[in-house]
Coordinates of C-alpha atoms and ligand atoms in Angstrom, one line a residue:
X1 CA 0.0 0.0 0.0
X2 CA 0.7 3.1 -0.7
X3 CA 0.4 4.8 2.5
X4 CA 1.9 5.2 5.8
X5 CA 1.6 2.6 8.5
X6 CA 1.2 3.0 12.3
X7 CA 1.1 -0.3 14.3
X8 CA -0.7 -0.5 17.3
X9 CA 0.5 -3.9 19.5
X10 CA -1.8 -5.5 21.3
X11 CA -1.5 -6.3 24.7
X12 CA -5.2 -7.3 25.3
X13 CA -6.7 -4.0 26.3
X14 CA -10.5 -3.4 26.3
X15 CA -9.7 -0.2 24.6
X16 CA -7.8 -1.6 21.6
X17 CA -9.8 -0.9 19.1
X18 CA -10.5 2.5 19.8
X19 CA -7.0 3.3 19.7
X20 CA -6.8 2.3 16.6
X21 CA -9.9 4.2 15.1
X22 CA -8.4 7.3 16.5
X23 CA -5.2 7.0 15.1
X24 CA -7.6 6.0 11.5
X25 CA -9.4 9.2 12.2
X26 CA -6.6 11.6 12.0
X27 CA -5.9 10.2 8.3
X28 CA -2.9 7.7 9.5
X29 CA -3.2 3.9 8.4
X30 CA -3.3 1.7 11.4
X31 CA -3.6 -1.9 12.4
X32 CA -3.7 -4.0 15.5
X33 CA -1.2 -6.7 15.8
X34 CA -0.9 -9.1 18.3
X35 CA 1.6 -8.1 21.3
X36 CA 3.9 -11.9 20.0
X37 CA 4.3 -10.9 16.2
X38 CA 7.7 -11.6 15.9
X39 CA 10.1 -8.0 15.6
X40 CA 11.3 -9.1 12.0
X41 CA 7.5 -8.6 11.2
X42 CA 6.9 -5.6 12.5
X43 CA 10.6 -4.5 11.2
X44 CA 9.0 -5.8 7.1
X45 CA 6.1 -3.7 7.7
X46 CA 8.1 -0.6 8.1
X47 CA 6.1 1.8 10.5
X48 CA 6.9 5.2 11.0
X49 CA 5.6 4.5 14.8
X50 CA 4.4 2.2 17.0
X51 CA 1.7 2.3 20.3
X52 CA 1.2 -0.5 22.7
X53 CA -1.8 -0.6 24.1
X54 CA -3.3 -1.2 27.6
X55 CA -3.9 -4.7 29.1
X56 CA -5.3 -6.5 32.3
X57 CA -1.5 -8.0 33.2
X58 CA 1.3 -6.6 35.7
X59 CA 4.5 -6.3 33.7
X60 CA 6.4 -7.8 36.7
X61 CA 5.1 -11.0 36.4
X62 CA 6.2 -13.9 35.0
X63 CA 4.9 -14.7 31.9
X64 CA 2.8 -11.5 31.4
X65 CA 2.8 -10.3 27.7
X66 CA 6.2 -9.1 26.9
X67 CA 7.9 -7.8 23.9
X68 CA 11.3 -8.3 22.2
X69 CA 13.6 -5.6 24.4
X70 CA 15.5 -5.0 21.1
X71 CA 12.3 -3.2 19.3
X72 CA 13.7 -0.1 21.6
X73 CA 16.8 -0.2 19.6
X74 CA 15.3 -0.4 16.1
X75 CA 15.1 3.7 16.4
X76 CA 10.7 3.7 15.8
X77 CA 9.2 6.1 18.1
X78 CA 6.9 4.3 20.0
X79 CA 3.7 5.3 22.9
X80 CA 3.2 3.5 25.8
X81 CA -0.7 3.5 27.0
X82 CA -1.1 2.6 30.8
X83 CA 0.2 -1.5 30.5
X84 CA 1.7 -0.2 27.6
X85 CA 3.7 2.7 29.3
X86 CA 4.7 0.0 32.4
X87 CA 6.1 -2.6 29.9
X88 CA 8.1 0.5 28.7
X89 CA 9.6 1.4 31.9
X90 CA 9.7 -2.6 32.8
X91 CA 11.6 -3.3 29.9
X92 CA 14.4 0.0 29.8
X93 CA 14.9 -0.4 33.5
X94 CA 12.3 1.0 35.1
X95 CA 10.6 0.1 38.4
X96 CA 6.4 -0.7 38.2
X97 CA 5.5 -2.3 41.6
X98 CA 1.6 -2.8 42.7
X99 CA 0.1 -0.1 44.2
X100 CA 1.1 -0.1 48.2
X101 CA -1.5 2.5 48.9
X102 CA -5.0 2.7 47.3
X103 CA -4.7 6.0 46.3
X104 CA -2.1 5.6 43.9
X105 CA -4.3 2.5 42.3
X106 CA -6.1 5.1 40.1
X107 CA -9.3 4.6 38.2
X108 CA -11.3 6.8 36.4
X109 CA -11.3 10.6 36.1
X110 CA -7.7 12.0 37.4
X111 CA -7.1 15.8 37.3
X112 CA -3.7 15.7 35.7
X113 CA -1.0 18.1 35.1
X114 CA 0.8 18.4 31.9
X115 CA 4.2 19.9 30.5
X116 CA 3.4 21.6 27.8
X117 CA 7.0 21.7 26.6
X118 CA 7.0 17.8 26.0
X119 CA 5.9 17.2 22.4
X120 CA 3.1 14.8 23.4
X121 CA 1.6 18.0 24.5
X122 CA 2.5 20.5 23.5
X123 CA -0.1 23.5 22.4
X124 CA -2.7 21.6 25.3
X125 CA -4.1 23.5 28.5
X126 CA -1.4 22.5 31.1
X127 CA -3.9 21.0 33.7
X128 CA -7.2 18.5 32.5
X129 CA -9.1 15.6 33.3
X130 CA -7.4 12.3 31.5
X131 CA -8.9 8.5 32.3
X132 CA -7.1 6.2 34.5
X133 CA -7.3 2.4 34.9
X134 CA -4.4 1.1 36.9
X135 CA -3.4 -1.0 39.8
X136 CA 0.4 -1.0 39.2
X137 CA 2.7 2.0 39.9
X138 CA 5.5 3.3 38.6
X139 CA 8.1 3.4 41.4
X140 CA 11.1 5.0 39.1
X141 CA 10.7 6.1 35.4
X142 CA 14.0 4.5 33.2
X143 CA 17.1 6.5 32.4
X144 CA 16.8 9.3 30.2
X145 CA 13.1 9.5 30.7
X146 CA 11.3 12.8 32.2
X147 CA 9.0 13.0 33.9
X148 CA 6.4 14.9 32.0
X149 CA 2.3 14.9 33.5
X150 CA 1.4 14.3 37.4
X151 CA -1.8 13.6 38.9
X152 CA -2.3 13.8 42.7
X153 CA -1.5 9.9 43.5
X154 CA 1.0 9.7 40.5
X155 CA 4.0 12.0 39.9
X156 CA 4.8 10.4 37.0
X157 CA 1.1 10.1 34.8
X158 CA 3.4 10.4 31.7
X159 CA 7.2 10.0 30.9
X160 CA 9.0 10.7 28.1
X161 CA 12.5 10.4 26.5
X162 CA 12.3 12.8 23.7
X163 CA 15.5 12.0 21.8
X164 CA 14.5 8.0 21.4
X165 CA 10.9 9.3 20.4
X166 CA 9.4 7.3 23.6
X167 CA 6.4 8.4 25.3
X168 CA 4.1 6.7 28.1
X169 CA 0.8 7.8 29.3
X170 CA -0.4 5.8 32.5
X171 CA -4.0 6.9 31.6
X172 CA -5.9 6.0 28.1
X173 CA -5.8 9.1 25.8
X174 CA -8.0 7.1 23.7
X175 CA -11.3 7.3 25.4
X176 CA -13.4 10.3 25.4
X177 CA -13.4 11.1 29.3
X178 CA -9.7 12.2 28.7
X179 CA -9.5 15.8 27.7
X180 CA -7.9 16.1 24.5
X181 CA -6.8 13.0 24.5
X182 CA -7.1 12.7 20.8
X183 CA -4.8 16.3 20.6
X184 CA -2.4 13.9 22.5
X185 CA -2.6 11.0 19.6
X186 CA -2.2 14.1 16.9
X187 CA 1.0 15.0 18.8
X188 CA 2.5 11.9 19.1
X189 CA 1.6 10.9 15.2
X190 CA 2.0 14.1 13.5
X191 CA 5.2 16.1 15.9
X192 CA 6.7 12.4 16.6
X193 CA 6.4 10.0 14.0
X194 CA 6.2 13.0 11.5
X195 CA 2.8 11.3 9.8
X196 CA 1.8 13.1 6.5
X197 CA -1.9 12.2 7.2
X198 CA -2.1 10.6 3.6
X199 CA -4.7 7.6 4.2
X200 CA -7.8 8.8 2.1
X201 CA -10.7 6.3 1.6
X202 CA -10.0 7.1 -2.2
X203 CA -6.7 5.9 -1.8
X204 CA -7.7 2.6 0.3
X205 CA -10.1 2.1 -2.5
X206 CA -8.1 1.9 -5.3
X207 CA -5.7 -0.4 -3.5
X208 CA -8.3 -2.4 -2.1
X209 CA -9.6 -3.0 -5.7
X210 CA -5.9 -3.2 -7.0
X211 CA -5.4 -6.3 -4.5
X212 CA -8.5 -8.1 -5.5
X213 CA -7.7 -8.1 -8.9
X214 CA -4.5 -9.6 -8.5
X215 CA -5.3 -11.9 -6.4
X216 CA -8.8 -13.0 -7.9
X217 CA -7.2 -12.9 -11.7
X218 CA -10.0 -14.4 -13.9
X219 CA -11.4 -17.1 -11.3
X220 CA -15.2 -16.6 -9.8
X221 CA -16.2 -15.1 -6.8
X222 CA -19.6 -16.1 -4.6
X223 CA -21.3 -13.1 -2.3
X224 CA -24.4 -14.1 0.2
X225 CA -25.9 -9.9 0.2
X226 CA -28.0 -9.8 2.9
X227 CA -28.8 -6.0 2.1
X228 CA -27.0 -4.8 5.3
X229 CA -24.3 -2.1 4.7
X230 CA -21.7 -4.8 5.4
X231 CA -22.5 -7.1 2.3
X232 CA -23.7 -4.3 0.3
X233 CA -20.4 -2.6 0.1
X234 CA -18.1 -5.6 -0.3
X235 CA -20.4 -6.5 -3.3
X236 CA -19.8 -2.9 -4.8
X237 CA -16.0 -3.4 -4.2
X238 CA -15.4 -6.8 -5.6
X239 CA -18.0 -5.3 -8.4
X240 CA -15.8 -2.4 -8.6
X241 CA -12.5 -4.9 -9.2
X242 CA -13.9 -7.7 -10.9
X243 CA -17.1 -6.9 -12.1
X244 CA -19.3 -10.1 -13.8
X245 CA -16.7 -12.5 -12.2
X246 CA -19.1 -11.9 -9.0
X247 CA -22.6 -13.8 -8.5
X248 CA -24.2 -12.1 -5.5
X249 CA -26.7 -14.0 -4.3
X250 CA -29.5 -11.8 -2.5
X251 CA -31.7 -14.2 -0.5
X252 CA -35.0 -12.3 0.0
X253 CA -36.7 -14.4 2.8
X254 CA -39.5 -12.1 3.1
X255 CA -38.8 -10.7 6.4
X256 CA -37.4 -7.4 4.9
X257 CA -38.4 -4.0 5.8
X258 CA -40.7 -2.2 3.1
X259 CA -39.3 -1.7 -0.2
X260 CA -36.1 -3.0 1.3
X261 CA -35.9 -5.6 -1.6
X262 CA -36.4 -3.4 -4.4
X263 CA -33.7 -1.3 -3.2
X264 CA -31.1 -3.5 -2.3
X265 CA -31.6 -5.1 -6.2
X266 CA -31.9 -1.4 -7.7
X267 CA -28.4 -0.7 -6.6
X268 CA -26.8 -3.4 -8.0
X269 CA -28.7 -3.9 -11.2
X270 CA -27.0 -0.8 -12.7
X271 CA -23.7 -2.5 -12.1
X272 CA -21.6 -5.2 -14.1
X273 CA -22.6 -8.2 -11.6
X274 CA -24.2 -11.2 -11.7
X275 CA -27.3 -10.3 -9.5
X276 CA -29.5 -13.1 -8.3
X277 CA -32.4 -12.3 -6.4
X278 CA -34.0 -16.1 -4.9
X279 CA -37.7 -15.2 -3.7
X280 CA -37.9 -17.5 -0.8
X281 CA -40.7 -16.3 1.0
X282 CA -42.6 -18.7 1.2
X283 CA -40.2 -21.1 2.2
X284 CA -39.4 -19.4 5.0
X285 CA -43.2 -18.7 5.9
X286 CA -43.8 -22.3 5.8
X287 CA -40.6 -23.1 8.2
X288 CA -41.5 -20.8 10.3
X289 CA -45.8 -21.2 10.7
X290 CA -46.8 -21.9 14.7
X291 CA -43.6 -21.2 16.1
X292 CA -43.1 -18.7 18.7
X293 CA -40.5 -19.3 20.5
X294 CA -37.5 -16.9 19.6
X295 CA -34.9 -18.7 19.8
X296 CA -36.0 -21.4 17.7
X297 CA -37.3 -18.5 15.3
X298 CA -33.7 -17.6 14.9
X299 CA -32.3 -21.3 14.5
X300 CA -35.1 -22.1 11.4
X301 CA -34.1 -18.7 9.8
X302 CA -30.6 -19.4 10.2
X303 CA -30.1 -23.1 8.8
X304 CA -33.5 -21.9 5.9
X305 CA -31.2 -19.2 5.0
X306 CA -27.4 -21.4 4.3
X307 CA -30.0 -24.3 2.7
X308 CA -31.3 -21.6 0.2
X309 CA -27.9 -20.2 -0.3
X310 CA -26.5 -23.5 -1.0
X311 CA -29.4 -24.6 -3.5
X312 CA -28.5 -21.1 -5.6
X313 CA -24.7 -21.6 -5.2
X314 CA -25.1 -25.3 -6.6
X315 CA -26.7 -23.7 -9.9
X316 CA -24.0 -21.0 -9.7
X317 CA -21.7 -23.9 -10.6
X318 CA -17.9 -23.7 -9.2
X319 CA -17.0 -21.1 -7.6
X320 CA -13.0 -20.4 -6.9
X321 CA -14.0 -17.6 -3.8
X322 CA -16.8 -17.2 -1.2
X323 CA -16.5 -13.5 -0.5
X324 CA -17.9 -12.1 3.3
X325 CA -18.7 -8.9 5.0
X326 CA -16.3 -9.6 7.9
X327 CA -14.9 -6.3 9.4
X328 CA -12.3 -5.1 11.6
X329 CA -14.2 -5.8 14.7
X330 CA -15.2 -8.9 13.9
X331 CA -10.9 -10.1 12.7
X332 CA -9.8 -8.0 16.3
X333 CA -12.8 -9.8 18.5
X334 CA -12.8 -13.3 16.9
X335 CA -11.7 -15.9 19.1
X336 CA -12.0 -13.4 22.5
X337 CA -14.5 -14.1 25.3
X338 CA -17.0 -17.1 25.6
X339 CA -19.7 -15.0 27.0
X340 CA -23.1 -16.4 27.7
X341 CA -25.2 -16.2 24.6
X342 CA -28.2 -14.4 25.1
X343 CA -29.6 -14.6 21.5
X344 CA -27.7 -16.4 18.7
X345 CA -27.1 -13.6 16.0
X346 CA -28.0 -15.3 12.6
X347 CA -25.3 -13.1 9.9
X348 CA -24.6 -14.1 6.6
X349 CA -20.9 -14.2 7.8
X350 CA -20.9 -17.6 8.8
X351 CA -21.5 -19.4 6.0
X352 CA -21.4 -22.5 5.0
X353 CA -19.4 -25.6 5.1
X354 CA -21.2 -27.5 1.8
X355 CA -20.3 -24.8 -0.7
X356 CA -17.2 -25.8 -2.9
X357 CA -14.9 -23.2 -3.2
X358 CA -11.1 -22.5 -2.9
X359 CA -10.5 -19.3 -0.7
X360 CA -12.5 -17.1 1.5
X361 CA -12.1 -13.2 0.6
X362 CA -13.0 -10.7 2.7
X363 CA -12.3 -7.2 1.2
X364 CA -13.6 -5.5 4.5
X365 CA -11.6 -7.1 7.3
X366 CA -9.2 -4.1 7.5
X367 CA -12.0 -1.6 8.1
X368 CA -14.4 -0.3 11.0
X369 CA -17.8 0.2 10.8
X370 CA -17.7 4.0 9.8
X371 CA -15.3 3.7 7.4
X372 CA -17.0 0.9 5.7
X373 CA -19.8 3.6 5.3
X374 CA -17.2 6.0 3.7
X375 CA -16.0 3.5 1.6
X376 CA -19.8 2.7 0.1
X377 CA -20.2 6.0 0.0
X378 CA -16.3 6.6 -2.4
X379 CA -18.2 3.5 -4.5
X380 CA -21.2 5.5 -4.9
X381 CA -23.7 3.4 -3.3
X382 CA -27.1 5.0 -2.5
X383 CA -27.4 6.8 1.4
X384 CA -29.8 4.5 2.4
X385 CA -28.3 1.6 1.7
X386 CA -25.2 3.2 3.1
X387 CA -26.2 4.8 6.2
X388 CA -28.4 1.8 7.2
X389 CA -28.9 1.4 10.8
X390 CA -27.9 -2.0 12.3
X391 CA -30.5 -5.0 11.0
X392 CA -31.4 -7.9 12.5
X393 CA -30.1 -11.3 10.1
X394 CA -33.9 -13.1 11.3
X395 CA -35.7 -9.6 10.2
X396 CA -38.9 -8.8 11.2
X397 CA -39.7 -12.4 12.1
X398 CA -37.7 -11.0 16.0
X399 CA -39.9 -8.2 15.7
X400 CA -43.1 -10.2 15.2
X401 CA -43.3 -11.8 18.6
X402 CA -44.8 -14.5 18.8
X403 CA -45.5 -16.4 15.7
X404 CA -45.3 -14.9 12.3
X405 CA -47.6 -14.6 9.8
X406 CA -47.4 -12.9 6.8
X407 CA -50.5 -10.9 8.0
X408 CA -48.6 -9.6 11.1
X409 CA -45.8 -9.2 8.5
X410 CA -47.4 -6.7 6.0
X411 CA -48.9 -4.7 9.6
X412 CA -46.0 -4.4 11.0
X413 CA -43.9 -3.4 7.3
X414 CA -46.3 -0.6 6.9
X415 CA -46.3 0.5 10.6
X416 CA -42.5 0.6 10.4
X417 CA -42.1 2.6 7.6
X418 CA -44.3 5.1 9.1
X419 CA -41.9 5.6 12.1
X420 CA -39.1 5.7 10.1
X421 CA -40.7 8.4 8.0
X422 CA -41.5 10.5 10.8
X423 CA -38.4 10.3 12.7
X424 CA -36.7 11.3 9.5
X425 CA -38.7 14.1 8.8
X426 CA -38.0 15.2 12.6
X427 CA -34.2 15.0 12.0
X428 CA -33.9 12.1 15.0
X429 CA -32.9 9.9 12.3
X430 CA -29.4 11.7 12.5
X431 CA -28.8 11.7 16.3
X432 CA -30.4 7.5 17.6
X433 CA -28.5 4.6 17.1
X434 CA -31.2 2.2 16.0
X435 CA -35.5 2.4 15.8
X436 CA -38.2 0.5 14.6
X437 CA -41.6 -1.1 15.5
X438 CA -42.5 -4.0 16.9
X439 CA -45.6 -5.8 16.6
X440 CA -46.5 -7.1 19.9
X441 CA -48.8 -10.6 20.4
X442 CA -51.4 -8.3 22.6
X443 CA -54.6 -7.6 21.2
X444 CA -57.0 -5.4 22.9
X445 CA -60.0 -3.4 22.5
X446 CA -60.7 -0.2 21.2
X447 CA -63.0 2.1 19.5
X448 CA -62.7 3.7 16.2
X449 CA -66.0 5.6 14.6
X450 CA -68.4 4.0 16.4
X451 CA -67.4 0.5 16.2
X452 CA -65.3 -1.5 19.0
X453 CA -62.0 -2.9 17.8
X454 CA -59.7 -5.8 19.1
X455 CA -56.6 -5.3 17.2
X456 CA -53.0 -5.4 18.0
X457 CA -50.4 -3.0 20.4
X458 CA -47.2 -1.8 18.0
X459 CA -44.5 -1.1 20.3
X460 CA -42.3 1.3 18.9
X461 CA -38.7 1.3 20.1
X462 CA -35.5 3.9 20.0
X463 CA -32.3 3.8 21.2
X464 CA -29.1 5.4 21.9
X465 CA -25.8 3.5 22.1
X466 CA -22.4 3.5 21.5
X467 CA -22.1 0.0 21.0
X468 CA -25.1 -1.7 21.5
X469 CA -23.6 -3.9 24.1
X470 CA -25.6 -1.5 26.6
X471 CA -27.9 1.4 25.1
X472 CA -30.5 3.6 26.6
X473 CA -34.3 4.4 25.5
X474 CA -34.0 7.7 23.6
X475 CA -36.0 10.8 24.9
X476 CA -38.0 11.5 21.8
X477 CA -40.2 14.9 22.0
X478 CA -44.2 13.4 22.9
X479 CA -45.0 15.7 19.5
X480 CA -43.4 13.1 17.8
X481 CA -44.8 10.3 19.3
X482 CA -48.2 11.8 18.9
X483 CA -47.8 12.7 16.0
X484 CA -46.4 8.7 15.0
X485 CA -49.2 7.0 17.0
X486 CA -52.2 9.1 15.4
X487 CA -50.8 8.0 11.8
X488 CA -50.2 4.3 12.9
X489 CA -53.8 3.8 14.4
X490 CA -55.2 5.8 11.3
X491 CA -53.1 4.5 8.5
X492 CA -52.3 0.9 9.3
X493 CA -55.3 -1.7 9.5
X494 CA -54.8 -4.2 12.4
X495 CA -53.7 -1.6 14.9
X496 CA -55.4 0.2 17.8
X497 CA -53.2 0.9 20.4
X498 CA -49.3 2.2 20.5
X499 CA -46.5 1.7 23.2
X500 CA -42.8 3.3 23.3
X501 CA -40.7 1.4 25.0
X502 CA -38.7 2.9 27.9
X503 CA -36.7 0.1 29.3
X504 CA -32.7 0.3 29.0
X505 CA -30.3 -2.2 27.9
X506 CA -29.6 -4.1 30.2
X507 CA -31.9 -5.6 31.7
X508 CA -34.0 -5.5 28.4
X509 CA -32.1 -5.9 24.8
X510 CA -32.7 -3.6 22.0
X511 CA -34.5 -6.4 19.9
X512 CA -37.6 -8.1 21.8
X513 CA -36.5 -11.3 20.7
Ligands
XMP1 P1 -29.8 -7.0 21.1 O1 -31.3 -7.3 20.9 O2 -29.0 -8.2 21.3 O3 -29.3 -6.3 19.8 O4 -29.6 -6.0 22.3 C1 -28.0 -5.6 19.8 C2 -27.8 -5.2 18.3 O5 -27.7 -6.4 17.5 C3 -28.7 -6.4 16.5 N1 -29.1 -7.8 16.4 C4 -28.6 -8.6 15.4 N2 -27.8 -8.4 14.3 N3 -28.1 -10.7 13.6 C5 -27.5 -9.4 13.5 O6 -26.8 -9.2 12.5 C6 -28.9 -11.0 14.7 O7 -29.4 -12.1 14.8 C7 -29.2 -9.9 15.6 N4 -30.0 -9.8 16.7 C8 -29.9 -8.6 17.2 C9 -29.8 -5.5 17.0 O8 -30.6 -5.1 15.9 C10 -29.0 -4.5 17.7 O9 -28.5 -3.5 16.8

């Protein structure tokens, strides 16, 4: 590639990743690399600087993540974050002990001092809040280092040894709690490692598309497109780089949002693909009549889904790659945590073992979230396709509780699209994470003219999140809501009553189901 690299080493921090989108952000090519890639590696990748990263170990024990001591002699200017800045010290002959005294285990916000000579921060306000999360003090800084920002339990909240280019920060610059903490990352990549700034998506583009032809050459490539923002814009790269090579296969199982299928298929028909659209509706209709338990709901849609996909591949004929959505996220996570699962997520990225092909490609895997927006957006892909908020692999079958028929279906398609449409039209569609209806399984009476009705609740639902691994129930104005429920009970037959749901995440989820 043609750009400038940063490497971020990995020493298992739960702020990785964020390091790494805020070095991304400031127009400097990053990636994550495990803490036990080899120095020879690093070396071939040739960074112009390096940042370790946090992580749950104490450098002074045995067999806590470690480096090669010689990376300090290669002459890359490297920053230390909290574990990061200990292994620093650890390793150039430094003291980090535990913390004798609780006050000098610091977590959370820390008024900190700063010396705005040091070129970490120089140009910042010389006091300001910064994020701590450490148990481990630093007793004595190395030789040669100063030290350079002090907090009340820490004389020593940052060290620096300005002619090797070394910097530590005991606190996380990274997160947003720190005061200019991002000034801090600009410092170190732009008055440090001298960046240029010169990763564009433009540029990542043409290389990505560059790479895919060489290394697809004339063979044929397989896409499952689910519609989401994920699939859609790997299918307009590998369009992009190898055009009617590509089959995407676009399984429309029926549990779309309105006009959902018409606009994934418009997008793609302009371009020089192989676009197969499999109208499996009914299939899944039929798999999924009397059942109501979600879980199960999500298993049928799951295994319906890969046999469909298979069936379409098969006619496809051989393929030499399966191409998949997989992002950053999901390469950096993978293989982390066995947490309890609380709902299986059906996605299109796990698919399947019966397919014959050669090699997986996954033209995303380098990028986060937003930036796979940009990128859709650089391959001129339609905002809403773009822009998409998060959606559900099982579709509206999670947000039809109870079991689904395509009656509740077309209620609860029409009623959605009416809540969308107003929340754009309010502008909230700019500032909530995620919305929709639900059609609940609770019929009641009402009155409309003068006739009684027993139709069903909607229960509308919007959330703010950063992450969606927690979120709260967004404070929408009642105008809106009013506004909302008086064209749902008017507009959509089958409903007489409306609910917003104000429970956070946890102990609800965003879904129902
Ligand atoms: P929950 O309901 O688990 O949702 O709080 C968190 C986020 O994940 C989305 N979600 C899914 N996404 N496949 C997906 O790709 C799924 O099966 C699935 N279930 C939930 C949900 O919309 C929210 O953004």
């Amino acid at each position: 590639m043609s750009h400038q690299l940063v490497i971020v080493l990995d020493f298992g921090g739960q702020y990785n990743q964020l390091i790494a989108r805020r070095v991304r952000e400031q127009g400097v090519y990053c990636e994550v690399k495990p803490y036990t890639t080899p120095l020879a590696d690093l070396k071939a990748m040739d960074p112009i600087g390096i940042v370790f990263t946090g992580g749950p170990d104490s450098v002074y024990l045995d067999g806590s993540p470690k480096v090669d001591p010689a990376i300090f002699t290669w002459g890359v200017p490297i920053l230390g974050i909290c574990y990061g800045c200990q292994l620093m010290a650890h390793l150039l002959g430094g003291k980090v002990v535990p913390a004798q005294q609780d006050a000098a285990r610091e977590y959370g916000k820390t008024e900190t001092g700063f010396d705005t000579e040091c070129r970490l921060f120089r140009g910042l306000p010389q006091t300001g809040i910064t994020w701590m999360s450490h148990g481990d003090y630093m007793e004595r800084a190395p030789q040669g280092f100063a030290l350079t920002a002090r907090s009340a339990a820490c004389p020593n909240a940052a060290i620096a040894d300005e002619s090797r280019g070394f910097y530590g920060v005991q606190f996380h610059p990274e997160v947003e709690h720190t005061q200019n903490g991002t000034d801090m990352i600009h410092n170190f990549l732009f008055e440090v490692c001298h960046a240029a700034g010169d990763w564009t998506m433009e540029d990542y583009k043409r290389t990505a598309v560059q790479a895919l032809r060489d290394k697809i050459g004339d063979g044929r490539v397989l896409l499952a497109l689910s519609g989401g923002v994920d699939s859609s814009v790997a299918a307009a790269l590998l369009a992009e780089a190898v055009g009617e090579q590509l089959t995407c296969v676009f399984v429309d199982h029926g549990l779309l949002r309105k006009n959902e299928g018409d606009e994934v298929e418009a997008a793609f028909s302009e371009r020089a693909v192989n676009f197969v659209r499999v109208d499996a509706q009914d299939r899944f209709l039929i798999r999924l009549a009397g059942v109501d338990e979600p879980e199960r709901k999500r298993k049928i849609i799951g295994e319906e889904f890969i046999r469909v996909f298979e069936e379409e591949a098969r006619k496809v004929g051989a393929v030499d790659y399966l191409a998949q959505g997989t992002i950053y996220p999901d390469v950096i996570e993978s293989g982390a945590g066995d947490a309890a699962v609380i709902k299986s997520h059906h996605n299109v990225g796990g698919l399947p073992d019966c397919v014959e092909f050669k090699e997986i490609v996954e033209p995303l895997r380098l990028l986060f979230k937003d930036e796979v927006r940009r990128l859709g957006r650089e391959l001129g892909l339609p905002g809403h396709l773009v822009d998409r908020q998060p959606f559900p692999g099982p579709g509206l079958a999670i947000r039809v509780i109870g079991d689904v028929t395509r009656d509740k279906l077309d209620i609860l398609r029409e009623a959605d699209a009416i809540f969308r449409e107003e929340m754009a039209s309010a502008g909230e569609d700019r500032r909530l994470s995620q919305f929709f209806a639900a059609l609940t399984n609770l019929r009641s009476v009402g009155v409309m003219g003068d006739g009684r009705t027993y139709d069903y609740a909607l229960a509308l639902r919007a959330v703010t999140t950063d992450d969606f691994m927690t979120a709260d129930w967004a404070r929408i104005p009642y105008e809106l809501l009013d506004r909302v429920s008086v064209r749902l009970v008017n507009e959509v037959k089958g409903i007489n009553r409306v609910f917003y749901d104000i429970t956070s995440k946890p102990p609800a989820t965003v879904e129902f189901e």
